[in-house]
Coordinates of C-alpha atoms in Angstrom, one line a residue:
M3 CA -6.4 -71.9 -6.1
S4 CA -7.6 -73.7 -9.2
E5 CA -10.0 -72.7 -11.9
L6 CA -11.9 -74.4 -14.7
I7 CA -12.0 -72.3 -18.0
L8 CA -14.0 -73.1 -21.1
K9 CA -12.6 -71.5 -24.3
P10 CA -14.0 -71.6 -27.9
G11 CA -13.1 -74.6 -29.9
P12 CA -13.8 -76.0 -27.3
V13 CA -10.7 -76.1 -25.1
L14 CA -11.3 -76.9 -21.4
L15 CA -8.5 -75.8 -19.2
W16 CA -7.7 -76.5 -15.6
R17 CA -5.7 -73.6 -14.2
K18 CA -3.8 -74.4 -11.1
W19 CA -1.0 -72.9 -9.0
E20 CA 2.2 -74.9 -8.9
Y21 CA 5.3 -74.2 -6.8
D22 CA 8.8 -75.1 -8.0
E23 CA 10.8 -76.1 -4.9
V24 CA 14.0 -75.8 -6.9
T25 CA 13.5 -72.2 -8.1
E26 CA 11.4 -71.4 -5.1
E27 CA 8.9 -69.7 -7.5
G28 CA 5.3 -70.3 -8.2
G29 CA 2.9 -69.6 -11.0
Y30 CA -0.3 -70.7 -12.7
V31 CA -0.2 -73.6 -15.1
D32 CA -2.9 -74.4 -17.7
L33 CA -3.7 -78.0 -18.3
D34 CA -5.8 -79.0 -21.3
I35 CA -8.3 -81.4 -19.8
T36 CA -10.9 -81.3 -22.6
T37 CA -11.0 -85.1 -23.1
A38 CA -11.4 -85.6 -19.3
A39 CA -14.3 -83.0 -18.9
H40 CA -16.4 -85.6 -17.1
E41 CA -13.9 -85.6 -14.2
Y42 CA -14.5 -81.9 -13.5
L43 CA -18.3 -81.8 -13.6
F44 CA -18.6 -80.3 -10.1
E45 CA -15.9 -77.7 -10.5
S46 CA -16.9 -74.0 -10.9
I47 CA -16.3 -72.9 -14.4
T48 CA -15.6 -69.6 -16.2
I49 CA -17.0 -69.3 -19.7
E50 CA -15.1 -67.1 -22.1
K51 CA -17.2 -64.6 -24.0
D52 CA -17.0 -66.2 -27.5
V53 CA -18.0 -69.7 -26.5
L54 CA -20.8 -70.9 -28.8
L55 CA -23.6 -73.3 -28.1
A56 CA -21.9 -75.6 -30.7
D57 CA -18.8 -75.7 -28.4
I58 CA -20.9 -77.4 -25.7
F59 CA -21.8 -80.2 -28.1
R60 CA -18.3 -80.5 -29.4
L61 CA -17.2 -80.9 -25.8
L62 CA -19.4 -84.1 -25.7
D63 CA -17.6 -85.4 -28.8
A64 CA -14.3 -84.7 -27.1
A65 CA -15.3 -86.3 -23.8
P66 CA -17.8 -89.1 -24.8
I67 CA -18.3 -90.2 -21.2
L68 CA -20.5 -87.1 -20.9
I69 CA -22.8 -88.5 -23.5
A70 CA -23.5 -91.5 -21.2
I71 CA -24.0 -89.3 -18.2
L72 CA -26.5 -87.1 -20.0
R73 CA -28.2 -89.9 -22.0
R74 CA -31.5 -89.5 -20.1
D75 CA -31.6 -85.9 -21.4
F76 CA -31.5 -86.8 -25.1
S77 CA -27.7 -86.4 -25.4
D78 CA -27.4 -88.9 -28.2
E79 CA -30.2 -87.4 -30.2
L80 CA -29.1 -83.8 -29.6
L81 CA -25.5 -84.5 -30.5
A82 CA -26.6 -86.3 -33.7
E83 CA -28.5 -83.2 -34.7
A84 CA -25.7 -80.8 -33.8
R85 CA -23.2 -82.8 -35.9
K86 CA -25.2 -81.9 -39.0
G87 CA -24.0 -78.3 -38.5
A88 CA -25.8 -75.0 -38.3
S89 CA -28.9 -74.7 -40.5
S90 CA -28.6 -70.9 -40.8
S91 CA -25.7 -68.5 -40.5
W92 CA -25.6 -66.2 -37.5
S93 CA -24.3 -62.7 -37.9
H94 CA -22.7 -60.3 -35.4
D95 CA -24.5 -57.5 -37.3
Y96 CA -27.0 -55.5 -35.3
A97 CA -30.7 -56.2 -35.9
P98 CA -33.4 -55.0 -33.6
D99 CA -35.2 -58.3 -33.8
G100 CA -32.0 -60.4 -33.7
I101 CA -30.4 -62.5 -30.9
E102 CA -27.0 -61.3 -29.8
F103 CA -26.3 -64.2 -27.3
L104 CA -28.0 -67.1 -25.5
E105 CA -28.3 -66.7 -21.7
L106 CA -28.5 -69.1 -18.8
Y107 CA -30.1 -67.4 -15.8
Q108 CA -32.1 -68.0 -12.7
T109 CA -35.4 -66.7 -11.3
W110 CA -36.1 -67.4 -7.6
Q111 CA -39.6 -67.5 -6.2
L112 CA -40.1 -65.9 -2.7
N113 CA -43.2 -66.2 -0.6
T114 CA -43.0 -63.0 1.4
A115 CA -45.7 -64.1 3.8
T116 CA -43.8 -67.2 4.9
R117 CA -40.3 -66.1 3.9
E118 CA -39.9 -69.4 2.0
Y119 CA -38.0 -69.8 -1.3
D120 CA -39.0 -72.4 -3.8
P121 CA -36.2 -74.9 -4.5
I122 CA -34.0 -74.0 -7.5
H123 CA -33.0 -77.1 -9.4
R124 CA -32.0 -75.8 -12.8
L125 CA -31.3 -72.7 -14.9
D126 CA -33.6 -71.1 -17.4
F127 CA -32.5 -70.5 -21.0
H128 CA -33.5 -67.8 -23.5
G129 CA -32.1 -65.5 -26.2
V130 CA -31.1 -61.9 -25.5
G131 CA -31.4 -59.3 -28.2
Y132 CA -29.1 -56.5 -29.1
L133 CA -29.1 -53.2 -27.2
L134 CA -31.7 -51.3 -29.1
R135 CA -30.5 -48.2 -30.8
E136 CA -34.0 -46.8 -31.3
D137 CA -37.5 -47.6 -30.2
F138 CA -38.6 -50.9 -31.8
D139 CA -42.3 -51.6 -32.7
Y140 CA -42.9 -55.3 -32.5
G141 CA -46.5 -54.9 -33.4
N142 CA -49.8 -55.3 -31.4
G143 CA -48.8 -52.3 -29.3
N144 CA -45.6 -53.8 -28.1
I145 CA -43.0 -51.1 -28.3
Y146 CA -39.5 -51.7 -26.8
P147 CA -37.6 -48.4 -25.9
A148 CA -34.1 -47.6 -27.1
G149 CA -31.4 -48.7 -24.6
T150 CA -33.2 -51.9 -23.7
R151 CA -32.8 -55.6 -24.8
I152 CA -35.6 -57.9 -25.8
H153 CA -35.6 -61.4 -24.2
W154 CA -36.6 -64.0 -26.9
S155 CA -38.1 -67.4 -26.2
V156 CA -36.3 -70.2 -28.1
S157 CA -38.8 -72.8 -27.1
T158 CA -39.9 -73.5 -30.7
T159 CA -36.5 -72.8 -32.3
H160 CA -34.6 -75.8 -33.8
L161 CA -31.3 -76.6 -32.2
R162 CA -29.3 -76.2 -35.5
E163 CA -30.5 -72.5 -35.7
L164 CA -28.9 -71.8 -32.4
L165 CA -25.5 -73.5 -32.7
L166 CA -23.5 -70.5 -33.9
I167 CA -24.8 -68.1 -31.2
P168 CA -22.6 -67.3 -28.1
I169 CA -23.8 -68.6 -24.8
R170 CA -23.3 -66.8 -21.5
Y171 CA -24.2 -67.1 -17.8
N172 CA -25.9 -64.3 -16.0
Q173 CA -25.0 -64.0 -12.3
V174 CA -27.9 -61.6 -11.6
V175 CA -30.9 -63.4 -10.1
S176 CA -34.4 -62.1 -10.3
I177 CA -36.5 -62.7 -7.2
C178 CA -40.3 -62.8 -7.7
E179 CA -43.3 -62.8 -5.4
N180 CA -44.7 -66.3 -4.9
D181 CA -47.5 -65.5 -2.4
L182 CA -50.8 -66.2 -4.3
S183 CA -52.6 -63.6 -2.1
A184 CA -50.1 -60.9 -2.6
K185 CA -50.9 -57.9 -5.0
K186 CA -47.4 -58.3 -6.5
Y187 CA -47.7 -62.1 -7.1
G188 CA -45.5 -63.0 -10.0
H189 CA -43.8 -59.6 -10.1
E190 CA -40.1 -59.0 -9.5
L191 CA -39.3 -57.9 -6.0
E192 CA -35.5 -57.4 -6.4
K193 CA -32.3 -58.5 -8.1
I194 CA -29.3 -60.0 -6.4
Q195 CA -25.8 -60.8 -7.6
L196 CA -24.5 -64.3 -7.2
I197 CA -20.8 -64.5 -6.5
P198 CA -20.2 -68.3 -7.1
L199 CA -19.7 -69.3 -10.6
P200 CA -21.8 -72.3 -12.0
K201 CA -20.5 -75.8 -11.9
L202 CA -19.7 -77.4 -15.3
S203 CA -22.6 -79.8 -14.7
V204 CA -24.9 -76.7 -14.4
F205 CA -23.5 -75.1 -17.5
L206 CA -24.4 -78.2 -19.5
Y207 CA -28.0 -77.3 -18.9
P208 CA -28.8 -76.5 -22.5
L209 CA -28.7 -80.3 -23.2
K210 CA -31.6 -80.7 -20.8
C211 CA -33.6 -77.8 -22.2
P212 CA -36.8 -78.9 -24.0
S213 CA -36.4 -76.0 -26.4
V214 CA -33.5 -77.6 -28.1
I215 CA -34.8 -81.2 -28.4
P216 CA -35.0 -82.0 -32.1
R217 CA -38.5 -81.6 -33.4
S218 CA -38.7 -85.2 -34.5
R219 CA -38.8 -86.1 -30.8
G220 CA -41.8 -83.9 -30.2

């Protein structure tokens, strides 16, 4: 069994089982394939906890063929912006209105009348706040209770303000009602757990996300 692993830095490892016929023993061997990331786009990937959004852009620098593959998704412009470095320092310190990590996630739409799912072509992307230690009054009657997390839109946030924030993949999928005539239209019906890990090509989704396109591009 083989496994693709992204570590901070970034370092992209291909972990595979090798058997030594001389010693008649086997074990896992880690190969650094960072500069050949484009050859592993369709392999499932495990993302270590401390990988930053900046690491994804550094991966493009290390494997420049990725830039050509993603050129239609503003890879040149985004990488040029990322190379300028973070515009603000990100802190691990708790703040009720802060972002602890960026999250890639999925929401599926189910029409319960026809039992049809809408096609899922990409992941969604947002910021996830810290676990609230106390009730948080966001204003205008919006009070978030202690023990919950706030999901923050980053649709108007500049790329350079997000670079130092960790990025994670959520395997829990929210399934929402898609029948226009249903009373629960748009509401969550259930959650499911996905077992398969995302492909490397899917995890590169932040490069396609309009929320991180430099403002100079509109």
